[in-house]
């Protein structure tokens, strides 16, 4: 029996409580292994449970705990989790310190692995041996983000290929995930239009070798965007922002490029199919779609888990091998700050990582 | 040579001019026939060219003409048609008074036909013999709307079948098209959830035999909607409104029904795929999508022409035969007012038909 600390998030009576709880971890059974977690990133997808729309500025902070008001409509919208104590943290890496009796589990004993336990903000986690990625010489910090961002970025390219697309547009493109996508698209020779909002992000992506980087803060942003779409033929994109008018702007630019190639006016707009996927909600305000690009468009949600379920084991295995081979290059992540479980729940940390600023990702080190 | 009047719409210098113009019609060639147009409906899809967002309240009306300001951003958005004199009117019916020399064209001489000439607000139109639907004993008024609404309503059912759906949701469902959809779904035994906004429309659709009619003006509208979705399994719908929150409300209701069937909380929402098509823009304000139904949704534009091009000639032929057989029953249209070309361009008529009120469709009778 191992004793360790784990983070839990509970939504009840209009309040979100996140706290560190002491817990006992029994010996793993069957194909399961027990991982001593050494590093786990805070990804935007973790924030849905970790902070959601809670009022962190006015929360009550005590050591190893915060209690924050959850405003409406967000409180009611999460009715299904009211009163439930939920673990947090999709992914991380650490060392296998105990293993079930299967051959696959036993083979991992003592190895450093990346895993997706769902309770990664914990000193110990159970993981299925088949889902563990043995890291070899790679450190836990280097392997901590081996799943969510790499598989999502690769998933975009796989989705585009499945749908017969030869170019991709990506918004909020200076993120860790965006940087991976730049490198993947270079390796696979896929033209990629990157939209960023700061000159330093243009420089960052150009430094990685990106060809098309459009700055939404520039006066001629829309003209830049149309030019990049025209050159690449990217009528197909991925957006992690969700709210506001980013998707609308992309559809408008795509349509205007397509219309500029038409020789005859059509009241229905161009026949060019335009497709965007929303894969995140950096902005919780409504997505706004104006009637400015006819009816030849599709907007859809994109999520890693159903994509993988649909892609099948063979594709997933191929993707995992590619990630492992490139963990310190193509799929390398960088972190702004390292915090342990108690430091995660201070006002200073929580109000900072919840802003999800580009290039300012946090890494949780539960044993530090 | 035949002389007759035709309507033209021109957008230039910030103004929309619609006027009746005298024109000469030469003898038709090849597979073309000349139709003396007797009846043509004003459909929402015609208004994109006929009125668009023009300021009809303050327009200048003279006999057979109006000139109205076109506000921004709508003026600039239609840049591709600036200065062009466009014919108006998708569809209509009339009598073939001259024919080209092909067998198919000659066979139509003297017959009453429905057609889709694109300039139906005219005393005479050219039509391809292959696209004409001979009406037999059916009157021109009965056959005037044989294409746009019937083929669209049938197209929804065909699309649903192609995508493996067994139930459909339809908004603004009391329209002529909506009434057709009620009858088609009865014939094909497809559960249909109808959303309307008035008690009289509930009665209208129930009178046609509709089982699920939800009134968005009722206090318990959202509960009614969830109940109908739960009973029918309609996670798939068509919306002609476009702007505002109708699609958002449908997605919310679908997701809440799906979540209510889940035994375990998921931060990502249900795994139930939800799909809506926007096929019209009764509301020109932006479509608003809130982050309240995870990532398992798709919203797409739907338009008849690309659907038919994709469905192929065989499907299209089968659909046309079904329409013809049901023109006075399943696919019957009704009209509030009849106007000739000059009456169409009066303030009284134009400000009325542009509101697109349910059950208040106009019929243009160019020779009356």
XYZ file of C-alpha atoms in Angstrom:
736
model
C 0.000 0.000 0.000
C 1.395 3.394 -1.044
C 0.187 6.692 0.399
C 0.238 9.890 -1.633
C -1.497 13.138 -2.431
C -4.036 13.636 -5.223
C -5.958 16.647 -6.480
C -9.777 16.586 -6.594
C -12.273 19.042 -8.064
C -15.840 19.223 -6.738
C -18.683 21.416 -8.001
C -21.576 21.831 -5.559
C -23.872 24.539 -4.163
C -22.633 27.091 -6.692
C -19.024 26.643 -5.667
C -15.976 24.915 -7.131
C -13.679 23.340 -4.547
C -10.273 22.067 -5.639
C -8.126 20.444 -2.979
C -5.197 18.138 -2.305
C -6.319 14.944 -0.587
C -4.203 12.235 1.035
C -5.033 8.859 -0.479
C -3.955 5.218 -0.349
C -2.962 3.381 -3.502
C -3.318 -0.423 -3.398
C -1.080 -2.746 -5.417
C -2.087 -2.723 -9.119
C -3.907 -5.754 -10.542
C -3.874 -7.503 -13.932
C -2.620 -5.305 -16.762
C -2.468 -2.212 -14.568
C 0.689 -0.482 -13.349
C 1.226 2.092 -10.584
C 3.185 5.120 -11.787
C 4.970 7.531 -9.468
C 4.073 10.715 -11.325
C 6.970 13.072 -11.863
C 5.570 15.579 -14.374
C 2.103 16.484 -15.721
C 1.239 19.480 -17.922
C -1.742 21.775 -17.376
C -3.430 21.753 -20.770
C -6.460 23.843 -21.771
C -8.476 20.607 -21.808
C -7.670 20.098 -18.106
C -9.036 23.513 -17.205
C -12.597 22.407 -18.010
C -12.588 20.508 -14.724
C -9.802 22.304 -12.871
C -11.083 25.883 -13.104
C -13.877 26.081 -15.703
C -15.438 29.567 -15.428
C -14.907 29.857 -11.645
C -14.299 33.301 -10.113
C -10.652 32.710 -9.164
C -9.960 36.384 -8.479
C -12.264 36.340 -5.479
C -11.804 32.735 -4.375
C -10.832 31.654 -0.896
C -7.311 30.227 -0.913
C -5.936 28.081 1.946
C -2.908 25.758 1.771
C -3.680 22.937 -0.644
C -7.202 24.198 -1.442
C -9.329 26.871 -3.091
C -13.067 27.476 -3.023
C -14.468 29.701 -5.790
C -17.904 30.840 -6.912
C -19.040 29.283 -10.198
C -21.209 31.819 -12.042
C -24.286 30.961 -14.071
C -24.939 29.662 -16.701
C -21.746 27.644 -16.164
C -22.824 26.190 -12.828
C -26.094 24.780 -14.159
C -24.519 23.699 -17.433
C -22.315 21.261 -15.489
C -25.227 19.752 -13.584
C -24.020 16.234 -14.391
C -20.965 16.679 -12.153
C -22.645 18.438 -9.212
C -21.542 16.847 -5.963
C -19.045 14.500 -7.615
C -15.402 14.530 -6.510
C -13.487 14.386 -9.807
C -9.776 13.681 -10.338
C -7.946 16.072 -12.677
C -5.056 15.890 -15.128
C -5.208 14.050 -18.440
C -1.604 13.085 -18.958
C 1.855 12.912 -17.441
C 4.953 10.831 -17.026
C 6.722 9.041 -14.211
C 8.247 5.761 -13.090
C 6.439 2.442 -12.768
C 6.876 1.357 -9.116
C 4.432 -1.570 -9.053
C 2.795 -3.720 -11.715
C -0.028 -6.240 -12.099
C 0.764 -9.824 -12.957
C 0.441 -9.745 -16.743
C 3.576 -9.952 -18.824
C 2.967 -6.508 -20.334
C 2.580 -4.924 -16.900
C 5.590 -6.705 -15.403
C 7.746 -5.664 -18.374
C 7.247 -2.013 -17.408
C 8.518 -2.370 -13.815
C 11.074 0.318 -13.051
C 10.641 1.991 -16.442
C 9.856 5.610 -17.089
C 6.573 5.906 -19.017
C 4.193 8.508 -20.396
C 0.531 7.793 -19.627
C -3.010 9.210 -19.787
C -4.500 8.289 -16.410
C -7.075 11.103 -16.073
C -5.836 11.844 -12.547
C -2.330 12.984 -13.451
C -2.295 15.722 -10.771
C -1.456 13.084 -8.202
C 1.668 11.590 -6.686
C 0.614 8.155 -7.938
C -1.567 6.980 -10.810
C -2.811 3.696 -12.178
C -2.389 3.197 -15.911
C -3.149 0.383 -18.306
C 0.118 -1.158 -19.487
C -1.108 -1.121 -23.090
C -1.624 2.652 -22.982
C 1.789 3.415 -21.440
C 4.519 4.755 -23.706
C 7.960 3.599 -22.409
C 10.267 6.628 -22.545
C 13.703 4.996 -22.512
C 16.312 7.737 -22.080
C 13.756 10.514 -22.329
C 13.099 12.333 -19.036
C 9.661 12.496 -17.416
C 9.536 16.220 -18.067
C 10.279 15.634 -21.762
C 7.664 12.866 -21.888
C 4.954 14.543 -19.789
C 3.087 15.974 -22.793
C 3.441 12.967 -25.074
C -0.244 12.446 -25.661
C -2.712 15.363 -25.794
C -0.854 17.920 -27.916
C 1.185 15.562 -30.137
C -1.745 13.255 -30.895
C -4.066 16.238 -31.480
C -1.631 17.923 -33.888
C -1.050 14.630 -35.696
C -4.798 14.029 -35.592
C -5.416 17.246 -37.543
C -3.093 16.072 -40.297
C -4.636 12.582 -40.293
C -8.143 14.115 -40.450
C -7.130 16.393 -43.315
C -5.662 13.461 -45.247
C -8.785 11.321 -44.613
C -10.919 14.163 -45.976
C -8.789 14.671 -49.058
C -7.390 18.055 -48.035
C -3.953 19.170 -49.134
C -3.565 22.365 -47.081
C -4.497 23.389 -43.536
C -5.246 26.648 -41.725
C -4.594 26.904 -37.975
C -5.581 29.700 -35.596
C -3.917 30.630 -32.288
C -1.030 28.922 -34.036
C 1.856 29.913 -31.726
C 0.766 27.440 -29.016
C 2.835 24.368 -28.125
C 0.403 22.393 -30.269
C 0.681 24.951 -33.067
C 4.467 24.683 -33.075
C 4.188 20.903 -33.375
C 1.773 21.320 -36.276
C 4.265 23.597 -38.057
C 6.916 20.882 -37.806
C 4.589 18.016 -38.783
C 3.343 19.921 -41.837
C 6.936 20.633 -42.867
C 7.798 16.936 -42.548
C 4.695 15.938 -44.523
C 4.983 18.775 -47.047
C 1.539 20.182 -46.298
C 1.092 23.957 -46.769
C -0.028 25.443 -43.427
C -1.520 28.905 -42.864
C -0.775 30.021 -39.283
C -2.803 32.810 -37.683
C -1.183 34.446 -34.631
C -1.829 37.751 -32.875
C 1.608 39.093 -32.001
C 4.719 40.035 -33.984
C 6.848 37.910 -31.630
C 4.709 34.885 -32.518
C 5.271 35.549 -36.200
C 9.018 35.526 -35.474
C 8.683 32.363 -33.364
C 6.921 30.373 -36.082
C 9.100 31.759 -38.885
C 12.057 30.665 -36.763
C 10.677 27.130 -36.870
C 10.540 27.365 -40.637
C 6.862 28.273 -41.100
C 6.168 29.810 -44.512
C 2.729 31.364 -44.032
C 2.207 33.294 -40.795
C -0.558 35.903 -40.605
C -0.713 38.401 -37.724
C -4.289 39.264 -36.724
C -3.039 42.470 -35.047
C -1.743 43.909 -38.320
C -3.788 46.520 -40.175
C -3.721 44.448 -43.327
C -4.518 41.185 -41.512
C -7.483 40.259 -43.684
C -5.502 40.929 -46.856
C -2.599 38.791 -45.535
C -5.053 36.023 -44.698
C -6.659 36.067 -48.149
C -3.226 36.035 -49.767
C -2.110 33.005 -47.753
C -5.349 31.139 -48.521
C -5.033 31.952 -52.204
C -1.433 30.698 -52.341
C -1.978 27.522 -50.319
C -5.573 26.597 -51.192
C -6.345 26.177 -47.472
C -10.145 26.115 -47.331
C -9.930 23.860 -44.305
C -8.848 24.690 -40.785
C -8.696 24.072 -37.058
C -9.493 26.612 -34.347
C -8.968 26.301 -30.562
C -10.587 29.661 -29.733
C -14.215 28.795 -30.407
C -15.858 32.035 -29.269
C -16.007 35.340 -31.139
C -15.437 35.885 -34.834
C -12.231 33.980 -35.685
C -14.006 31.176 -37.548
C -16.271 33.728 -39.235
C -13.257 35.696 -40.437
C -11.630 32.551 -41.837
C -14.802 31.560 -43.703
C -15.110 35.114 -45.073
C -11.532 35.131 -46.310
C -11.893 31.661 -47.871
C -15.103 32.690 -49.629
C -13.713 35.974 -50.921
C -10.718 34.156 -52.396
C -13.050 31.607 -54.020
C -15.410 34.303 -55.352
C -12.476 36.231 -56.833
C -11.828 33.222 -59.082
C -15.430 33.074 -60.372
C -16.307 34.458 -63.776
C -20.046 34.755 -63.139
C -22.010 36.132 -60.166
C -23.958 33.624 -58.085
C -26.418 34.719 -55.432
C -25.417 31.621 -53.471
C -21.730 32.423 -53.379
C -18.922 30.171 -54.529
C -19.089 26.418 -54.944
C -15.856 26.073 -52.950
C -16.445 23.854 -49.911
C -15.117 25.490 -46.744
C -14.653 23.594 -43.503
C -13.490 24.580 -40.030
C -13.166 22.518 -36.863
C -13.387 23.990 -33.359
C -11.220 21.895 -31.041
C -11.035 24.137 -27.988
C -12.725 26.979 -26.164
C -10.066 29.526 -25.300
C -12.945 32.007 -25.622
C -16.191 31.054 -23.862
C -18.317 33.693 -25.632
C -20.597 32.489 -28.443
C -19.186 31.603 -31.850
C -20.574 34.195 -34.286
C -21.331 33.184 -37.871
C -22.452 35.956 -40.221
C -24.364 35.356 -43.460
C -21.363 36.317 -45.593
C -20.232 33.093 -47.236
C -23.241 31.404 -48.723
C -24.120 27.841 -47.844
C -20.971 25.982 -48.830
C -19.463 25.739 -45.360
C -19.267 23.257 -42.520
C -18.292 23.918 -38.916
C -17.763 21.012 -36.599
C -16.366 20.180 -33.194
C -13.164 18.114 -33.105
C -12.086 16.044 -30.142
C -9.161 13.648 -29.820
C -10.912 10.680 -28.200
C -13.653 10.128 -30.799
C -11.115 10.811 -33.546
C -8.868 8.029 -32.233
C -11.803 5.670 -31.726
C -12.782 6.296 -35.333
C -9.231 6.137 -36.725
C -8.612 2.672 -35.286
C -5.739 0.958 -33.477
C -3.391 0.740 -36.435
C -3.460 4.477 -37.133
C -3.170 5.203 -33.415
C -0.163 2.890 -33.090
C 1.543 4.559 -36.042
C 0.874 7.997 -34.522
C 2.286 6.945 -31.132
C 5.496 5.641 -32.705
C 5.941 8.916 -34.563
C 5.422 10.893 -31.336
C 7.949 8.775 -29.419
C 10.543 9.198 -32.175
C 10.095 12.971 -32.096
C 9.516 13.691 -28.396
C 12.587 15.911 -28.038
C 12.280 17.493 -31.486
C 8.983 17.751 -33.412
C 6.852 17.070 -30.340
C 8.915 18.860 -27.695
C 6.943 20.982 -25.217
C 8.216 23.907 -23.178
C 6.995 25.191 -19.826
C 6.973 28.556 -18.145
C 6.627 27.356 -14.545
C 6.837 24.230 -12.433
C 4.500 23.843 -9.455
C 3.750 21.052 -6.998
C 0.179 20.137 -6.030
C -0.060 22.746 -3.264
C 1.531 25.507 -5.369
C -1.000 24.729 -8.146
C -3.805 25.890 -5.870
C -2.388 29.290 -4.922
C -4.024 32.411 -6.310
C -0.830 33.435 -8.089
C -0.602 30.164 -10.018
C -4.301 29.487 -10.647
C -5.111 32.963 -11.971
C -2.056 32.724 -14.233
C -2.415 29.281 -15.857
C -6.140 29.683 -16.382
C -5.418 32.567 -18.821
C -3.811 29.993 -21.155
C -1.338 32.510 -22.546
C 0.674 31.342 -25.527
C 4.031 29.867 -24.501
C 3.231 30.026 -20.768
C 2.271 26.454 -20.012
C 2.591 25.096 -16.454
C 4.093 21.761 -15.499
C 2.950 20.029 -12.324
C 5.685 18.132 -10.468
C 3.783 16.260 -7.736
C 6.837 15.087 -5.811
C 8.803 18.348 -5.856
C -39.904 37.718 -82.267
C -41.994 38.104 -79.121
C -41.995 41.268 -77.005
C -42.645 41.168 -73.278
C -41.769 42.594 -69.895
C -39.089 41.249 -67.585
C -37.910 42.250 -64.115
C -34.274 43.206 -63.525
C -32.381 43.922 -60.321
C -29.252 46.094 -60.338
C -26.988 46.965 -57.417
C -24.741 49.977 -57.981
C -23.532 53.115 -56.179
C -25.025 51.967 -52.864
C -28.487 51.559 -54.365
C -30.663 48.648 -55.417
C -32.788 49.321 -58.490
C -35.494 46.844 -59.460
C -37.454 47.614 -62.581
C -39.685 46.213 -65.285
C -37.998 46.358 -68.688
C -39.468 45.764 -72.139
C -37.505 43.056 -73.942
C -37.516 41.080 -77.186
C -37.487 37.292 -77.122
C -36.089 35.619 -80.260
C -37.258 32.174 -81.417
C -35.743 29.407 -79.210
C -32.940 27.256 -80.646
C -31.967 23.584 -80.238
C -33.333 22.003 -77.071
C -34.672 25.307 -75.753
C -38.355 26.271 -75.482
C -40.005 29.659 -74.951
C -42.516 29.612 -72.100
C -45.248 32.215 -71.652
C -44.995 32.518 -67.862
C -48.324 32.432 -66.077
C -47.335 32.006 -62.428
C -44.098 32.322 -60.433
C -43.778 32.240 -56.624
C -41.675 34.660 -54.565
C -39.538 32.330 -52.478
C -37.112 33.402 -49.744
C -34.291 32.339 -52.075
C -35.476 34.901 -54.648
C -35.298 37.721 -52.128
C -31.481 37.517 -52.027
C -31.479 39.265 -55.407
C -34.909 40.900 -55.379
C -34.652 42.848 -52.112
C -31.652 41.604 -50.099
C -31.209 43.991 -47.150
C -32.369 47.100 -49.059
C -34.143 49.888 -47.168
C -37.577 49.352 -48.721
C -39.365 51.535 -46.178
C -37.630 54.627 -47.510
C -37.229 53.604 -51.146
C -38.371 55.661 -54.127
C -41.320 53.956 -55.802
C -42.437 54.831 -59.339
C -44.646 52.688 -61.620
C -42.727 49.514 -62.497
C -39.623 50.491 -60.476
C -38.143 51.070 -57.060
C -34.765 52.463 -56.024
C -33.646 51.703 -52.469
C -30.519 52.307 -50.402
C -28.500 49.156 -49.705
C -26.866 49.508 -46.277
C -23.402 48.292 -45.397
C -22.032 45.669 -44.927
C -24.568 44.202 -47.359
C -23.664 46.513 -50.228
C -19.955 45.648 -50.133
C -20.651 41.976 -49.467
C -22.360 41.775 -52.877
C -19.468 43.387 -54.714
C -19.484 40.628 -57.342
C -22.838 41.842 -58.681
C -22.203 45.587 -58.582
C -23.310 47.161 -61.844
C -24.751 43.931 -63.242
C -28.383 43.819 -64.389
C -29.655 40.516 -62.995
C -32.882 38.679 -63.864
C -34.916 37.430 -60.882
C -37.225 34.501 -60.131
C -36.044 30.923 -59.811
C -39.111 29.017 -60.866
C -42.572 29.200 -62.351
C -45.006 27.642 -64.784
C -46.600 28.572 -68.075
C -47.292 27.445 -71.617
C -44.703 26.579 -74.256
C -45.368 28.919 -77.183
C -42.266 28.210 -79.276
C -39.697 25.419 -79.372
C -36.261 24.657 -80.804
C -35.856 21.935 -83.393
C -34.980 18.963 -81.184
C -37.557 16.249 -80.705
C -37.732 16.885 -76.934
C -38.353 20.598 -77.457
C -40.932 20.094 -80.207
C -42.806 17.575 -78.043
C -43.517 20.311 -75.493
C -45.193 22.739 -77.960
C -48.470 23.982 -76.531
C -48.018 22.145 -73.245
C -48.160 23.633 -69.783
C -44.830 23.109 -67.992
C -43.093 23.934 -64.735
C -39.549 25.238 -65.165
C -36.564 26.797 -63.381
C -35.431 29.537 -65.765
C -33.827 31.924 -63.240
C -35.749 34.852 -64.759
C -39.270 33.698 -63.861
C -40.470 37.249 -63.082
C -40.918 37.813 -66.790
C -43.686 37.435 -69.321
C -41.534 34.997 -71.302
C -38.685 32.674 -70.367
C -36.372 30.281 -72.130
C -36.073 26.850 -70.581
C -34.189 23.688 -71.458
C -36.671 21.027 -72.570
C -34.942 18.440 -70.378
C -35.526 20.538 -67.278
C -39.234 21.223 -67.993
C -41.833 19.258 -66.063
C -44.973 18.776 -68.253
C -47.992 19.522 -66.022
C -50.793 17.756 -67.923
C -54.103 18.755 -66.303
C -52.429 20.640 -63.491
C -52.813 24.445 -63.710
C -49.861 26.823 -63.937
C -50.694 28.155 -60.495
C -50.638 24.629 -59.069
C -47.395 23.890 -60.878
C -45.617 27.206 -60.218
C -43.782 25.969 -57.116
C -42.934 22.498 -58.389
C -39.206 22.779 -57.927
C -37.673 24.817 -55.084
C -39.814 23.826 -52.094
C -40.737 20.261 -53.116
C -37.199 19.305 -54.158
C -35.750 20.955 -51.034
C -38.149 19.137 -48.691
C -37.508 15.856 -50.496
C -33.795 16.707 -50.480
C -33.807 16.863 -46.664
C -35.252 13.370 -46.467
C -32.807 12.080 -49.091
C -29.894 13.706 -47.219
C -31.046 12.187 -43.917
C -31.303 8.746 -45.501
C -27.855 9.076 -47.123
C -26.412 9.983 -43.714
C -28.092 7.085 -41.933
C -30.533 9.207 -39.934
C -33.941 7.891 -38.942
C -35.530 11.056 -37.503
C -35.497 14.743 -38.465
C -35.989 18.055 -36.677
C -37.259 21.073 -38.624
C -37.478 24.694 -37.495
C -39.846 27.391 -38.799
C -41.813 24.303 -39.689
C -45.176 25.879 -40.581
C -43.877 27.193 -43.912
C -45.097 25.807 -47.241
C -41.910 23.752 -47.317
C -42.449 22.630 -43.732
C -45.963 21.430 -44.529
C -44.580 19.390 -47.418
C -41.964 17.896 -45.110
C -44.692 16.852 -42.653
C -46.470 14.963 -45.427
C -43.298 13.386 -46.875
C -42.192 12.174 -43.448
C -45.640 10.670 -42.854
C -45.454 8.860 -46.192
C -41.924 7.613 -45.447
C -42.620 6.861 -41.779
C -39.863 9.164 -40.499
C -40.429 10.773 -37.078
C -40.326 14.570 -37.522
C -39.976 17.188 -34.759
C -41.554 20.463 -35.930
C -40.665 23.739 -34.213
C -43.141 26.590 -34.814
C -43.725 29.855 -32.965
C -47.500 30.284 -32.885
C -50.382 28.244 -31.500
C -52.172 28.521 -34.858
C -49.163 26.881 -36.520
C -49.321 24.029 -34.031
C -52.948 23.557 -35.030
C -52.085 23.817 -38.736
C -49.430 21.086 -38.604
C -51.462 18.871 -36.252
C -54.280 19.234 -38.770
C -51.954 17.779 -41.394
C -51.309 14.830 -39.106
C -48.004 15.947 -37.552
C -47.256 14.094 -34.294
C -44.506 16.249 -32.755
C -45.077 19.998 -32.881
C -43.225 22.238 -30.428
C -44.223 25.884 -29.926
C -41.247 28.154 -29.215
C -43.602 30.764 -27.715
C -44.723 28.433 -24.930
C -43.242 28.775 -21.447
C -42.229 25.131 -21.427
C -40.849 25.234 -24.979
C -37.439 23.842 -24.071
C -38.996 21.000 -22.106
C -41.348 20.207 -25.021
C -38.369 20.205 -27.370
C -36.322 17.854 -25.199
C -39.315 15.535 -24.851
C -39.827 15.366 -28.624
C -36.117 14.724 -29.235
C -36.066 12.019 -26.583
C -39.092 10.273 -28.100
C -37.992 10.507 -31.726
C -34.197 10.354 -31.463
C -33.926 13.414 -33.731
C -30.330 14.584 -33.264
C -30.361 15.883 -36.824
C -32.164 18.890 -38.227
C -32.727 21.590 -40.817
C -33.104 25.304 -40.102
C -34.112 28.105 -42.512
C -33.667 30.909 -39.962
C -29.887 30.966 -39.747
C -29.420 33.963 -37.461
C -29.921 34.116 -33.711
C -30.031 31.185 -31.306
C -32.395 28.625 -32.892
C -29.635 26.210 -33.908
C -27.950 26.738 -30.533
C -31.183 25.871 -28.721
C -31.608 22.709 -30.792
C -28.037 21.579 -30.085
C -28.533 22.306 -26.363
C -31.744 20.286 -26.214
C -30.179 17.377 -28.158
C -27.143 17.351 -25.864
C -29.199 17.534 -22.675
C -31.296 14.570 -23.796
C -28.112 12.627 -24.636
C -26.435 13.549 -21.332
C -29.529 12.461 -19.384
C -28.947 8.940 -20.715
C -25.300 8.824 -19.567
C -24.339 6.976 -16.399
C -20.972 8.705 -15.957
C -19.964 12.376 -16.141
C -17.729 13.381 -19.053
C -16.111 16.804 -19.250
C -16.489 16.591 -23.011
C -20.235 16.029 -22.975
C -22.076 13.159 -24.620
C -20.777 11.017 -27.455
C -24.046 11.568 -29.342
C -23.332 13.137 -32.735
C -25.544 16.163 -33.345
C -25.951 17.755 -36.753
C -27.869 20.758 -38.031
C -28.079 22.261 -41.513
C -28.831 25.920 -42.184
C -30.659 26.179 -45.527
C -31.952 29.740 -45.406
C -31.430 33.124 -43.819
C -34.801 34.349 -42.592
C -32.724 36.130 -39.928
C -29.656 38.008 -41.177
C -28.137 38.469 -37.707
C -25.201 36.209 -36.815
C -25.746 32.579 -35.882
C -24.772 32.256 -32.195
C -23.230 29.023 -30.962
C -22.591 28.798 -27.215
C -20.114 26.366 -25.622
C -22.876 24.246 -24.117
C -22.778 20.976 -26.038
C -19.207 19.779 -26.133
C -17.511 18.985 -29.414
C -19.840 16.344 -30.881
C -21.713 18.641 -33.229
C -21.632 19.706 -36.856
C -23.317 22.706 -38.440
C -23.351 23.022 -42.184
C -24.955 25.010 -44.942
C -27.420 23.134 -47.181
C -28.314 24.226 -50.677
C -30.451 22.485 -53.276
C -28.216 22.834 -56.336
C -25.046 21.201 -54.929
C -27.232 18.567 -53.258
C -28.788 17.640 -56.623
C -25.413 17.719 -58.376
C -24.105 15.331 -55.737
C -27.200 13.107 -55.647
C -27.030 12.390 -59.374
C -29.519 12.221 -62.229
C -31.239 9.019 -61.157
C -32.115 10.315 -57.688
C -33.171 13.646 -59.177
C -35.431 11.926 -61.725
C -37.049 9.842 -58.994
C -37.626 12.977 -56.902
C -39.211 14.854 -59.837
C -41.617 12.016 -60.539
C -42.667 11.984 -56.888
C -43.244 15.747 -56.966
C -45.335 15.557 -60.128
C -47.485 12.776 -58.689
C -48.129 14.849 -55.547
C -48.363 18.402 -56.902
C -51.953 18.942 -55.762
C -51.576 16.970 -52.497
C -48.215 16.443 -50.718
C -46.488 19.214 -52.650
C -49.358 21.713 -52.956
C -48.467 25.362 -52.270
C -50.790 28.138 -51.158
C -50.514 31.872 -51.759
C -51.680 34.939 -49.913
C -51.566 37.396 -52.817
C -51.242 37.535 -56.562
C -49.374 40.436 -58.163
C -48.254 41.273 -61.681
C -44.767 42.618 -62.431
C -45.698 46.257 -61.768
C -47.659 45.448 -58.584
C -44.627 43.509 -57.312
C -42.639 46.736 -57.193
C -45.075 48.801 -55.133
C -44.192 49.674 -51.553
C -47.224 47.817 -50.231
C -46.231 44.547 -51.891
C -42.454 44.742 -51.522
C -42.441 45.592 -47.818
C -44.919 42.765 -47.258
C -43.366 39.830 -49.142
C -39.869 40.645 -47.930
C -40.999 39.870 -44.355
C -41.436 36.213 -45.449
C -44.266 35.620 -42.992
C -45.378 32.022 -42.630
C -48.305 31.198 -44.888
C -48.152 34.560 -46.688
C -46.367 33.673 -49.890
C -46.830 35.836 -52.997
C -47.482 34.559 -56.509
C -46.404 36.630 -59.500
C -48.738 36.450 -62.480
C -46.831 38.301 -65.231
C -49.695 38.435 -67.701
C -52.472 39.473 -65.293
